[in-house]
Coordinates of C-alpha atoms and ligand atoms in Angstrom, one line a residue:
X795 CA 104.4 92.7 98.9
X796 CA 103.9 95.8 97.2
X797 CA 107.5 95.5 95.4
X798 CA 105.7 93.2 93.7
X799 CA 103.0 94.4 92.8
X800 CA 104.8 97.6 91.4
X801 CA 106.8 95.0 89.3
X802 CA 103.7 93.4 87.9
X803 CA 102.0 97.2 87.1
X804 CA 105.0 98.0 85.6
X805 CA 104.9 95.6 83.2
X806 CA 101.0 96.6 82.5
X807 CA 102.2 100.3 82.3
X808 CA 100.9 99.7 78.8
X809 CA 97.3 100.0 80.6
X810 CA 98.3 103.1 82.4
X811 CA 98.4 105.4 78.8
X812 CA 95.6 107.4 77.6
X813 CA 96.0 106.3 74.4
X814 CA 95.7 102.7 75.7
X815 CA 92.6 103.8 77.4
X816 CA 90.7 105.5 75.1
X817 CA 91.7 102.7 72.6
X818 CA 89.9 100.5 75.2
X819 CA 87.0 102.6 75.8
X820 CA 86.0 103.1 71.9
X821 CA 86.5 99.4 71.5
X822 CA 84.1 97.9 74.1
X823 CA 81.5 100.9 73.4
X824 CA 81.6 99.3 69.7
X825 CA 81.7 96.0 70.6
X826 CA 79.3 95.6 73.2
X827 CA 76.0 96.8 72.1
X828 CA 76.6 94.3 69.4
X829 CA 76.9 91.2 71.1
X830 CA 74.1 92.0 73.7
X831 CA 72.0 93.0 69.9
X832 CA 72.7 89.5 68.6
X833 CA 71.9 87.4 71.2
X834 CA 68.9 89.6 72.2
X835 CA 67.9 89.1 68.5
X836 CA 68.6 85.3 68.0
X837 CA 66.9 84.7 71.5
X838 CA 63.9 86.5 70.2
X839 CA 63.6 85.1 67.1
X840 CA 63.2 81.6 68.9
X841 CA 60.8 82.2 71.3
X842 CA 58.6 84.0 68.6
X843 CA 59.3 81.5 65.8
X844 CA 57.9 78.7 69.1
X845 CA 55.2 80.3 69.8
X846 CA 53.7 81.5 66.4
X847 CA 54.9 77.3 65.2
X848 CA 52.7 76.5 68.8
X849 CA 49.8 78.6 68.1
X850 CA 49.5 77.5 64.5
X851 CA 49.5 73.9 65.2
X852 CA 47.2 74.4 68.1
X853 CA 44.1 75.7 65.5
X854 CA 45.0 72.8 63.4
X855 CA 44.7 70.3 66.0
X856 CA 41.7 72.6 67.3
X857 CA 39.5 71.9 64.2
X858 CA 40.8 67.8 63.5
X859 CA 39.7 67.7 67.4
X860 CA 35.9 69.0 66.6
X861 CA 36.5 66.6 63.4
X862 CA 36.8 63.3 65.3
X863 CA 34.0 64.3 67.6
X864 CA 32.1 64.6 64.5
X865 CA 33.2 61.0 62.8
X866 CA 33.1 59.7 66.5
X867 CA 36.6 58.4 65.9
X868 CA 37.4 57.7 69.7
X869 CA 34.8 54.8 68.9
X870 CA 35.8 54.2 65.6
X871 CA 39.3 54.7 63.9
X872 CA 38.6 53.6 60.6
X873 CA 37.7 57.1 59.4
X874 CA 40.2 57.8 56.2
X875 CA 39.1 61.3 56.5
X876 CA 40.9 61.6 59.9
X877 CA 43.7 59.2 59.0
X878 CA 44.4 61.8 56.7
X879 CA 44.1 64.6 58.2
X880 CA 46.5 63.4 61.0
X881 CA 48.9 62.1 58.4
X882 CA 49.1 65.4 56.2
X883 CA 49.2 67.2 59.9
X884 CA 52.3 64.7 61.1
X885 CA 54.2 65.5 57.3
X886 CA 54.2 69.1 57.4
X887 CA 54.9 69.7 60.7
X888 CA 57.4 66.6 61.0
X889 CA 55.5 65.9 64.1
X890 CA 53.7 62.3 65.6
X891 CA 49.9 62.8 67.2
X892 CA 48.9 60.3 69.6
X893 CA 44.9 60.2 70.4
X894 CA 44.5 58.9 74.0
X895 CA 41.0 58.4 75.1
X896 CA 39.5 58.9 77.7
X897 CA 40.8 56.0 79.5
X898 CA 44.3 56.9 78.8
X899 CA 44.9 54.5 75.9
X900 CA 46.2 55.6 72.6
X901 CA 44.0 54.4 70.2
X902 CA 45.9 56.2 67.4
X903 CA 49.9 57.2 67.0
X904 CA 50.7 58.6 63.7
X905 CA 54.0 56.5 64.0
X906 CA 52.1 53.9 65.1
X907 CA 54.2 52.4 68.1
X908 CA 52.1 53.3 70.8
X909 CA 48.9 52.3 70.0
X910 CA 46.9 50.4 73.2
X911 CA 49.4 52.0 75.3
X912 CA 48.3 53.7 78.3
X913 CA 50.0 57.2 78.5
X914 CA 49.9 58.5 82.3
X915 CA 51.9 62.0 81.5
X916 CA 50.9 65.3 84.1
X917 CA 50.0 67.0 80.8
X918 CA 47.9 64.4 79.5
X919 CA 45.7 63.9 83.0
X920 CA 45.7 67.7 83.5
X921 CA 44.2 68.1 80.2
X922 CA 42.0 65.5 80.1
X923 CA 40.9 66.9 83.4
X924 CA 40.4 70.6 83.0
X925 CA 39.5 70.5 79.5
X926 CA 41.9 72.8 78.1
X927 CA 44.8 72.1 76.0
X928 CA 48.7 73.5 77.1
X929 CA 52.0 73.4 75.6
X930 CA 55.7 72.9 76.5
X931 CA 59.0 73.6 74.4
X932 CA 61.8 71.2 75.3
X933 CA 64.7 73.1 74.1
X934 CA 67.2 70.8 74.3
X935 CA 65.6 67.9 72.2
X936 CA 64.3 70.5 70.2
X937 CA 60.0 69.7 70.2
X938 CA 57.1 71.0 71.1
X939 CA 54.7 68.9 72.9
X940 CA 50.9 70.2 72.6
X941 CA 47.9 68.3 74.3
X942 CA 44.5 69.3 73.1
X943 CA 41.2 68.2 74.4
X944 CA 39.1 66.3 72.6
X945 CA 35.4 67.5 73.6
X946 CA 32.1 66.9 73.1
X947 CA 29.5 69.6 73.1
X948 CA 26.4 67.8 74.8
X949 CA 23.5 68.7 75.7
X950 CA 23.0 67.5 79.5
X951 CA 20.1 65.6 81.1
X952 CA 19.2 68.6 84.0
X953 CA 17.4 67.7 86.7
X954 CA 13.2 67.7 86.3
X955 CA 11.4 70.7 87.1
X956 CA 14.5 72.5 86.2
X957 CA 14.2 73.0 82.9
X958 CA 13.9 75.9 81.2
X959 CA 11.0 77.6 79.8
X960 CA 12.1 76.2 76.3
X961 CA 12.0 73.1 77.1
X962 CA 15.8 73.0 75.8
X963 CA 19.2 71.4 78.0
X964 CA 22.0 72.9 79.6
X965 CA 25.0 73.1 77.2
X966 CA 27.8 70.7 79.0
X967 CA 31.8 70.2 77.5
X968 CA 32.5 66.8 78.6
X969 CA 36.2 66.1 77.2
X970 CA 36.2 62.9 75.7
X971 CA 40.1 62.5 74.9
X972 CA 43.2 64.2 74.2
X973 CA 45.7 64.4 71.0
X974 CA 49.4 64.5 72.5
X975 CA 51.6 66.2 69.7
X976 CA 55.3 66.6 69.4
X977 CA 56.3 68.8 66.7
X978 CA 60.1 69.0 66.0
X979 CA 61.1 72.3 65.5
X980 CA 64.5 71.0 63.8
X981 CA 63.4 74.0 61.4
X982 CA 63.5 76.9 63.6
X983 CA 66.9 75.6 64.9
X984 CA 68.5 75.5 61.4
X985 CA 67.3 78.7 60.4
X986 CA 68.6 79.9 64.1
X987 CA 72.1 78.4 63.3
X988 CA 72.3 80.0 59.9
X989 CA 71.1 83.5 61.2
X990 CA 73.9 82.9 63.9
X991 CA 76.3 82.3 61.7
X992 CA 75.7 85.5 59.7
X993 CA 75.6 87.7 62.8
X994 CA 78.7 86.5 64.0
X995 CA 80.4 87.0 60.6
X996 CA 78.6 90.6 60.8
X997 CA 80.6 90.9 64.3
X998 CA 83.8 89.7 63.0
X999 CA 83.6 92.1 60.6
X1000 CA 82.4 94.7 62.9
X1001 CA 85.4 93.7 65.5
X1002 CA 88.0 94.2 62.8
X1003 CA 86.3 97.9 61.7
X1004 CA 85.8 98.8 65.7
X1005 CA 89.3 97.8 66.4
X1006 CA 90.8 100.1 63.1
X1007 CA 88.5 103.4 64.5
X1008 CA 89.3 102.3 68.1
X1009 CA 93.6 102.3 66.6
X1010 CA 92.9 105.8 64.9
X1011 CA 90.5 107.4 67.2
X1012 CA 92.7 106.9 69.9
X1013 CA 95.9 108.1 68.2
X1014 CA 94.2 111.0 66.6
X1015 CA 92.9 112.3 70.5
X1016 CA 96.2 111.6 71.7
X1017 CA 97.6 113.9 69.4
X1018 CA 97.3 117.1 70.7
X1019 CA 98.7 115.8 73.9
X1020 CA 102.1 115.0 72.2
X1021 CA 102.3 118.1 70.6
X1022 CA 102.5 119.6 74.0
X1023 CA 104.7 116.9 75.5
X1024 CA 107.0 117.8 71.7
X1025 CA 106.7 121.5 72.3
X1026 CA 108.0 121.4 76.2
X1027 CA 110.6 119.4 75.3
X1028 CA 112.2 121.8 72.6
X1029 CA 111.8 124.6 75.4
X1030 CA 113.8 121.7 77.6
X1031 CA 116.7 121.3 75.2
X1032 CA 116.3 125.4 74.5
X1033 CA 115.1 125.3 71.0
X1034 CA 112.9 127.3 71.5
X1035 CA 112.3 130.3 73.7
X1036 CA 108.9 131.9 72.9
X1037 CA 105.3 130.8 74.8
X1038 CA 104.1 127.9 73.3
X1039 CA 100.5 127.3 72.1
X1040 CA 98.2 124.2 71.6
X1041 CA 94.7 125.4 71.3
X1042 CA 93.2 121.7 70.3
X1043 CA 91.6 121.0 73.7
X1044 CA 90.5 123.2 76.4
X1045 CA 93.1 120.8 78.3
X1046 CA 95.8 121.7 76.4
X1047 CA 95.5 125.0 76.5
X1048 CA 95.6 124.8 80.6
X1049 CA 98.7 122.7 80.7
X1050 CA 100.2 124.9 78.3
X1051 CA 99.5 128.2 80.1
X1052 CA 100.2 126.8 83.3
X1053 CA 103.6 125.6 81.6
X1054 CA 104.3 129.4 79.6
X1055 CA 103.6 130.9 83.0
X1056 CA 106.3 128.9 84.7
X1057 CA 108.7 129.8 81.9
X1058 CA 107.5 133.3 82.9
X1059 CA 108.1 133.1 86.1
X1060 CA 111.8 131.4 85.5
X1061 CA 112.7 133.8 83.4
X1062 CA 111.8 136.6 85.5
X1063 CA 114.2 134.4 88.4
X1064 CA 116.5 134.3 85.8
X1065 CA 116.5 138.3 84.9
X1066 CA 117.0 138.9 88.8
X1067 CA 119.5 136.5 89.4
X1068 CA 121.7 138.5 86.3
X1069 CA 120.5 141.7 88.3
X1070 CA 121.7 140.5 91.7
X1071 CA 125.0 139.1 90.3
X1072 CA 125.3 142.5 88.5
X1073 CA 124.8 144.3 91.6
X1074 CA 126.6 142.3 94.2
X1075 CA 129.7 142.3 91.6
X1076 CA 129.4 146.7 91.3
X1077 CA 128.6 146.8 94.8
X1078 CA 131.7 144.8 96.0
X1079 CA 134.0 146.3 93.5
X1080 CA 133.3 149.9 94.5
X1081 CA 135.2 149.7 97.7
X1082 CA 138.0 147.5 95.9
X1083 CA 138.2 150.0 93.2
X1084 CA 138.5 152.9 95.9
X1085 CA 141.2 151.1 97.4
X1086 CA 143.0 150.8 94.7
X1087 CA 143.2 154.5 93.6
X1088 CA 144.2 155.4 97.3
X1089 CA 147.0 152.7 97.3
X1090 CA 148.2 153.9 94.0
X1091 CA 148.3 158.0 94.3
X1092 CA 150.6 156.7 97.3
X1093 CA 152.9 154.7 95.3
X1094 CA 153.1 157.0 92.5
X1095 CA 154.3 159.8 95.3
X1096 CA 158.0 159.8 96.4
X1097 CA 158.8 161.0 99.7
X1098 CA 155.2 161.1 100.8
X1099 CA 154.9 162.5 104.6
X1100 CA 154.0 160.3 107.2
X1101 CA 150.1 162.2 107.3
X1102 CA 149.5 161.3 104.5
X1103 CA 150.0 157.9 104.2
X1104 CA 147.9 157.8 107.3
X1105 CA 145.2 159.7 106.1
X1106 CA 144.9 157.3 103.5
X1107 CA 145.2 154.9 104.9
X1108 CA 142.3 155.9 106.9
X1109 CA 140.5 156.4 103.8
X1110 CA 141.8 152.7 102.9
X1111 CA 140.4 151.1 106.5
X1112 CA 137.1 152.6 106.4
X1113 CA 136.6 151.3 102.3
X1114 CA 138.1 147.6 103.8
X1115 CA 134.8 148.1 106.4
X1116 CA 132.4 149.1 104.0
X1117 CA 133.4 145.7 102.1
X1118 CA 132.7 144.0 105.1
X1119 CA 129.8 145.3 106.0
X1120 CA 128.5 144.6 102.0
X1121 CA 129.3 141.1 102.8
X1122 CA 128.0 140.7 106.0
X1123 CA 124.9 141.7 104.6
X1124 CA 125.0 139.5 101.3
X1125 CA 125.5 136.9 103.8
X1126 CA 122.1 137.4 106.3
X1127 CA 120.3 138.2 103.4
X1128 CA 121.2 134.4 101.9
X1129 CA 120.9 133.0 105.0
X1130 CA 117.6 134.7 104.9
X1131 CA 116.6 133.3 101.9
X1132 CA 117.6 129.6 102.3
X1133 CA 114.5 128.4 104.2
X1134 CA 111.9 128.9 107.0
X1135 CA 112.8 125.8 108.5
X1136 CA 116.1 128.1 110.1
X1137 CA 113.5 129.9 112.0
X1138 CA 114.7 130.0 115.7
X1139 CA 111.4 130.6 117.8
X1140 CA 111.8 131.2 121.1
X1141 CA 109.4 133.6 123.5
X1142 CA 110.9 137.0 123.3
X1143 CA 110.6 139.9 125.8
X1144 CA 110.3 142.3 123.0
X1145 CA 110.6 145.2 125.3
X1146 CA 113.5 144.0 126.5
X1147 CA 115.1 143.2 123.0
X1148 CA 114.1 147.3 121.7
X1149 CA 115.7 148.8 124.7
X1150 CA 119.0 146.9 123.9
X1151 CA 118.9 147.4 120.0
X1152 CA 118.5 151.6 120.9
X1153 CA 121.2 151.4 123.4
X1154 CA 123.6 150.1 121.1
X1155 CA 122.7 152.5 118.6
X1156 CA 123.2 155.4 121.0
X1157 CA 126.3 156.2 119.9
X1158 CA 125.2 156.7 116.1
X1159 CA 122.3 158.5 117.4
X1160 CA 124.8 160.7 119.6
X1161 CA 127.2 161.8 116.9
X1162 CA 124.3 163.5 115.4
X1163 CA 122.7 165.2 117.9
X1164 CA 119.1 163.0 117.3
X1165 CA 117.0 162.3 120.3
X1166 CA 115.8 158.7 120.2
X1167 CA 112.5 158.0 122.3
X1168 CA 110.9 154.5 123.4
X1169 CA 107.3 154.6 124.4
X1170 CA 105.5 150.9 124.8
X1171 CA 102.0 151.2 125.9
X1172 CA 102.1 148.0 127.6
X1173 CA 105.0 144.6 128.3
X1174 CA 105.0 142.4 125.3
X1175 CA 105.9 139.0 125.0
X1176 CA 105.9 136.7 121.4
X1177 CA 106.9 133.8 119.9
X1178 CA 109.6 135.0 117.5
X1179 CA 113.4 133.9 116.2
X1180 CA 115.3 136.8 118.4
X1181 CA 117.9 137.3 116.1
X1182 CA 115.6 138.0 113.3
X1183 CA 114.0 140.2 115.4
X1184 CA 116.8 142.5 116.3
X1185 CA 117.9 142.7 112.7
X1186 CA 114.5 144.2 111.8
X1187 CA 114.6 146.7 114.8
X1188 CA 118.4 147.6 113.7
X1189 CA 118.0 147.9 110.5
X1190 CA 114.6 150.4 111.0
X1191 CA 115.8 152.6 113.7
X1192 CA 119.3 152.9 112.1
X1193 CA 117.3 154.2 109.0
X1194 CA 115.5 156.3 110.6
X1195 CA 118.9 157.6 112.3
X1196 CA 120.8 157.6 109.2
X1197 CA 118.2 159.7 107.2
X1198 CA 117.5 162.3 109.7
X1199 CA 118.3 165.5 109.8
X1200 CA 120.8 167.3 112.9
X1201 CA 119.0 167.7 116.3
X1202 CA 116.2 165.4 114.5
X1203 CA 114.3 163.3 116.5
X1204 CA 113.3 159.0 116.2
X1205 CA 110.1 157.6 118.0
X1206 CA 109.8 154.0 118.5
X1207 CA 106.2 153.0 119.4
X1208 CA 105.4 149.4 120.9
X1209 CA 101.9 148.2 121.2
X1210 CA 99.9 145.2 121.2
X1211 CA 96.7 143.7 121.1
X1212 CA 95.6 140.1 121.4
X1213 CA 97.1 138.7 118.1
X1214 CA 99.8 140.8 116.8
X1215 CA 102.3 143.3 117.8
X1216 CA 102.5 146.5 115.7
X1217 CA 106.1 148.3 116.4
X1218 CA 106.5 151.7 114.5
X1219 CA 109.4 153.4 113.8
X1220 CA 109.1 157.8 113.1
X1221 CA 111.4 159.9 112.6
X1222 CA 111.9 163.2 111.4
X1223 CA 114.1 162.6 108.9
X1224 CA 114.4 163.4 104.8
X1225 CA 111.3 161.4 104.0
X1226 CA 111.2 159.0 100.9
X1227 CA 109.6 160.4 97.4
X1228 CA 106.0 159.1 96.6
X1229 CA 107.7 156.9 93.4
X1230 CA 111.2 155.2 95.2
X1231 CA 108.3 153.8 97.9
X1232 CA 107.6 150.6 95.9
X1233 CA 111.5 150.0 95.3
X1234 CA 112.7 150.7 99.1
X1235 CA 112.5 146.7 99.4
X1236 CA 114.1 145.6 96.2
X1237 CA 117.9 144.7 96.8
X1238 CA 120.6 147.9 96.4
X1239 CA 117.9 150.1 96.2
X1240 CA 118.8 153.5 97.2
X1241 CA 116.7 156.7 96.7
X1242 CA 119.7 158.5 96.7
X1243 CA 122.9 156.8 95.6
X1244 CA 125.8 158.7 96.6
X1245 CA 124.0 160.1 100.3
X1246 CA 123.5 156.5 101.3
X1247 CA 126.7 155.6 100.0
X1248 CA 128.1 158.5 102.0
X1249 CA 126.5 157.4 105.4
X1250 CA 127.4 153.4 104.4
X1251 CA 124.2 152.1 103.2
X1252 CA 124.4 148.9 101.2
X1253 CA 121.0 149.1 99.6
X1254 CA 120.0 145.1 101.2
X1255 CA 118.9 146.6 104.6
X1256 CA 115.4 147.2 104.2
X1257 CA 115.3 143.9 101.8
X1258 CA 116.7 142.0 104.6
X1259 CA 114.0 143.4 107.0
X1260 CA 111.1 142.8 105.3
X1261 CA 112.4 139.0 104.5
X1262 CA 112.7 138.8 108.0
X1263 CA 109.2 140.1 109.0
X1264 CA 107.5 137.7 106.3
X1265 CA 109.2 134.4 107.6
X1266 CA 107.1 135.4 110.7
X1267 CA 104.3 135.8 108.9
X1268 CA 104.0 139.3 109.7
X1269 CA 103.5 142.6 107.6
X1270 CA 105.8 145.9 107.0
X1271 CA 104.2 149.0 106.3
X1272 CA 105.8 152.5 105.5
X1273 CA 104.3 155.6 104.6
X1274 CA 106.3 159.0 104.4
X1275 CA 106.1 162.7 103.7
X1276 CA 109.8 164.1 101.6
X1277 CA 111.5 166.6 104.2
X1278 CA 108.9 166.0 107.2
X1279 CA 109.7 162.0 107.9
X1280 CA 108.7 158.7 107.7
X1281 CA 106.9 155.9 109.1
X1282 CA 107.5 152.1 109.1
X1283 CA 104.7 149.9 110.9
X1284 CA 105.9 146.3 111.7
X1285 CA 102.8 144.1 112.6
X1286 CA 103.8 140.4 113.7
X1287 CA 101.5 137.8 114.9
X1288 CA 102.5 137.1 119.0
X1289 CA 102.3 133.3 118.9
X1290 CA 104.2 131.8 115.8
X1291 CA 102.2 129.9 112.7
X1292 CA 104.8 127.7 111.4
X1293 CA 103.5 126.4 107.7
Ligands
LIG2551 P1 120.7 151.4 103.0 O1 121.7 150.4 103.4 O2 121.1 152.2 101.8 O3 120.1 152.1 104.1 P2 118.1 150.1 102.9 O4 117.6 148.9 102.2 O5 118.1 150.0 104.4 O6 119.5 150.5 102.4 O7 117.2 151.3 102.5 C1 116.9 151.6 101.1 C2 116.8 153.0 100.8 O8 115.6 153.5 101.4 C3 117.8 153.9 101.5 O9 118.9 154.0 100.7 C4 117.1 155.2 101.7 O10 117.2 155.9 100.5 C5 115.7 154.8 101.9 N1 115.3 154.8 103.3 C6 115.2 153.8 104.1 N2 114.8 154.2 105.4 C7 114.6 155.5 105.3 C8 114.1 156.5 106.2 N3 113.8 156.2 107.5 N4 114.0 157.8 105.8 C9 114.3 158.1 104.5 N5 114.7 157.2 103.6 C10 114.9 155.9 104.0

């Protein structure tokens, strides 16, 4: 099911462009006040143009209404003053008036079909009734229909002793008939269809301007965006190298800083990875190259004594280890780096774990005369990958043995409290100067080159470490006086926070 509809909105992917959707937008905000203008208009001029046409004939038949009161014509329809009133009336409004009496009958139709009829309409009763005169606009035949009463101001018989001081009668309306008109209003409709027609040729016209802005509007705020789309593309296919920059939109401007900073950021990957590659190649080639030289000076010597070759070949062995011990460490730290996901977690009895790691270092520690003390202030358990672990107590204390000084001394202080375990590491060693402390962690780093070289240092130990210590989320710490010592304070949370 929803195969299908991805096929049917990939064929409307049209719809899912900007450009489509501004073109869109501009379009309907054109279009749309437009229409609701014209028919808001048209419909306005039609119920106005009614109601002034219904007003105006209402005064007319108002004052021939008081006129046939006057020439009594409900009694009498010979009057030719009425009969052509009514006529000019029915001419100029294209309209027929009935005048129905007051017992219903037509006694006059300006068409003259009607006449002696009895008309029994609501409108015609109610006004004969109430006495006042009401309209109705029948859209779809396209009349009016007006009743107005026919009444007679008379002066009314009141009841004796009720008379007035005047000696004058109460004023009474007594309606006496009603004229029924219908007026065609064929006229409003034609000038309605011809203003129609003009506003919809205004709207075509309108559509087809709308529709060019909407085209060019759309394309001209697109623009910008395939400038960027242009620019990041020539950095794709390496074209170019240096930032790129499309001010035009405060938009733009974010995608393309967040896009230079990325290039940033590659090519500062990109410098290290030449760095690394630089170093590992040096690094490896050292030993080789060592070898090499000792193997040679033997070859080029004839009748070289037996000490000799072993001495060198002592020399030979222990350059073939420090290769091996390069690339074991090339290959933690890689393993290191692949993921967190390797993490092993399992609950650790880190006491346990330190008293091993020092044990197996006694015999370094030994050969140098340097006292190595454990002192935990209470048993610590944590959730941590064990091997990971031990590599970042090796690594420390073997530092701290390594750069020491004869008869020195290494503490190793375990503590917790109830989210983290702090282990630190002193010795009494050479001490690290103020300005190789922010490098200690970079990869072949080594304050002193040709010492650590001397005691086989690689330079990835203390990287190694501290990648360790991070994937558990922990923090490393060192701080370190030159020819008094050093400290290094590992802090890792007890219970694991995967990500
Ligand atoms: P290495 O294999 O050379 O020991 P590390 O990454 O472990 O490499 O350490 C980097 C450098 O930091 C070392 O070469 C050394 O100069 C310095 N260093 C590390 N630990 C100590 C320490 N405890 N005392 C003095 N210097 C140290």
């Amino acid at each position: 099911m929803s195969e299908k509809i991805k096929k049917i909105w990939n064929k409307f992917r049209f719809f899912r462009s900007l450009r489509a959707r501004i073109f869109i937008i501009v379009f309907l905000v054109g279009i749309i006040p437009g229409i609701i203008l014209r028919y808001g208009i048209l419909e306005n001029y039609e119920d106005r143009a009614v109601s002034v046409r219904t007003s105006d004939m209402q005064n007319q038949l108002n004052i021939i209404a008081n006129h046939l009161i006057t020439y009594n014509y409900l009694a009498d329809t010979s009057s030719e003053v009425i009969s052509a009133e009514l006529e000019q009336l029915s001419n100029l409004y294209d309209g027929r008036v009935m005048i129905i009496n007051s017992s219903l009958k037509v006694i006059k139709d300006t068409y003259g079909t009607s006449e002696g009829k009895t008309v029994i309409t609501e409108a015609v009763i109610k006004c004969m009734k109430d006495g006042i005169g009401g309209s109705n606009y029948d859209n779809e035949y396209g009349y009016i229909e007006i009743t107005t009463p026919i009444i007679e101001t008379a002066v009314a018989e009141t009841a004796a002793g009720n008379e007035g001081p005047s000696g004058m009668g109460k004023k009474q309306d007594v309606v006496r008939g009603v004229m029924l008109t219908s007026v065609s209003t064929d006229s409003i409709n034609v000038t309605l269809d011809i203003l129609s027609r003009r506003a919809l040729l205004l709207e075509v016209l309108m559509l087809i301007a709308i529709f060019a802005i909407a085209l060019i509007l759309s394309g001209v705020l697109m623009k910008p965006f395939e400038r960027v789309a242009k620019a990041i593309s020539e950095v794709k296919e390496g074209y170019r190298d240096e930032p790129i920059s499309v001010p035009d939109y405060l938009e733009t401007e974010h995608i393309v800083d967040a896009f230079n900073q990325l290039q940033n950021r590659m090519r500062v990957l990109d410098t290290s990875r030449q760095e690394f590659v630089a170093n590992v190649s040096h690094e490896l080639k050292t030993p080789i190259t060592s070898v090499k030289v000792l193997a040679d000076s033997l070859l080029a010597q004839e009748n070289v004594p037996a000490e000799l070759y072993k001495e060198f070949m002592l020399d030979i062995a222990e350059e073939i280890e420090r290769e091996d011990k390069i690339i074991n460490d090339l290959l933690s730290m890689v393993k290191m780096d692949k993921a967190v996901a390797m993490m092993n977690i399992s609950v650790v009895d880190v006491n346990a774990l330190t008293e091993i790691v020092l044990k197996r270092l006694r015999p370094i520690s030994r050969k140098r005369d340097i006292e190595v003390v454990f002192e935990s202030k209470r048993a610590v358990t944590a959730e941590a990958d064990e091997v990971k672990l031990t590599l970042i107590i090796t690594n420390l204390v073997e530092n701290a043995i390594k750069y020491n000084k004869e008869q020195g001394w290494v503490k190793v202080l375990l503590d917790a409290d109830h989210q983290f375990f702090t282990l630190e590491i002193m010795d009494s060693g050479i001490g690290i100067p103020e300005e190789s402390l922010e490098h200690i962690y970079e990869r072949f780093y080594r304050v002193d080159k040709s010492h650590s070289r001397e005691i086989g240092g690689t330079g990835l130990g203390l990287a190694i470490t501290r990648n360790a210590v991070l994937m558990h989320r922990g923090s490393i710490r060192v701080s370190s006086t030159v020819g008094e010592g050093t400290v290094f304070t590992v802090k890792i949370p007890l219970n694991y926070i995967a990500s």
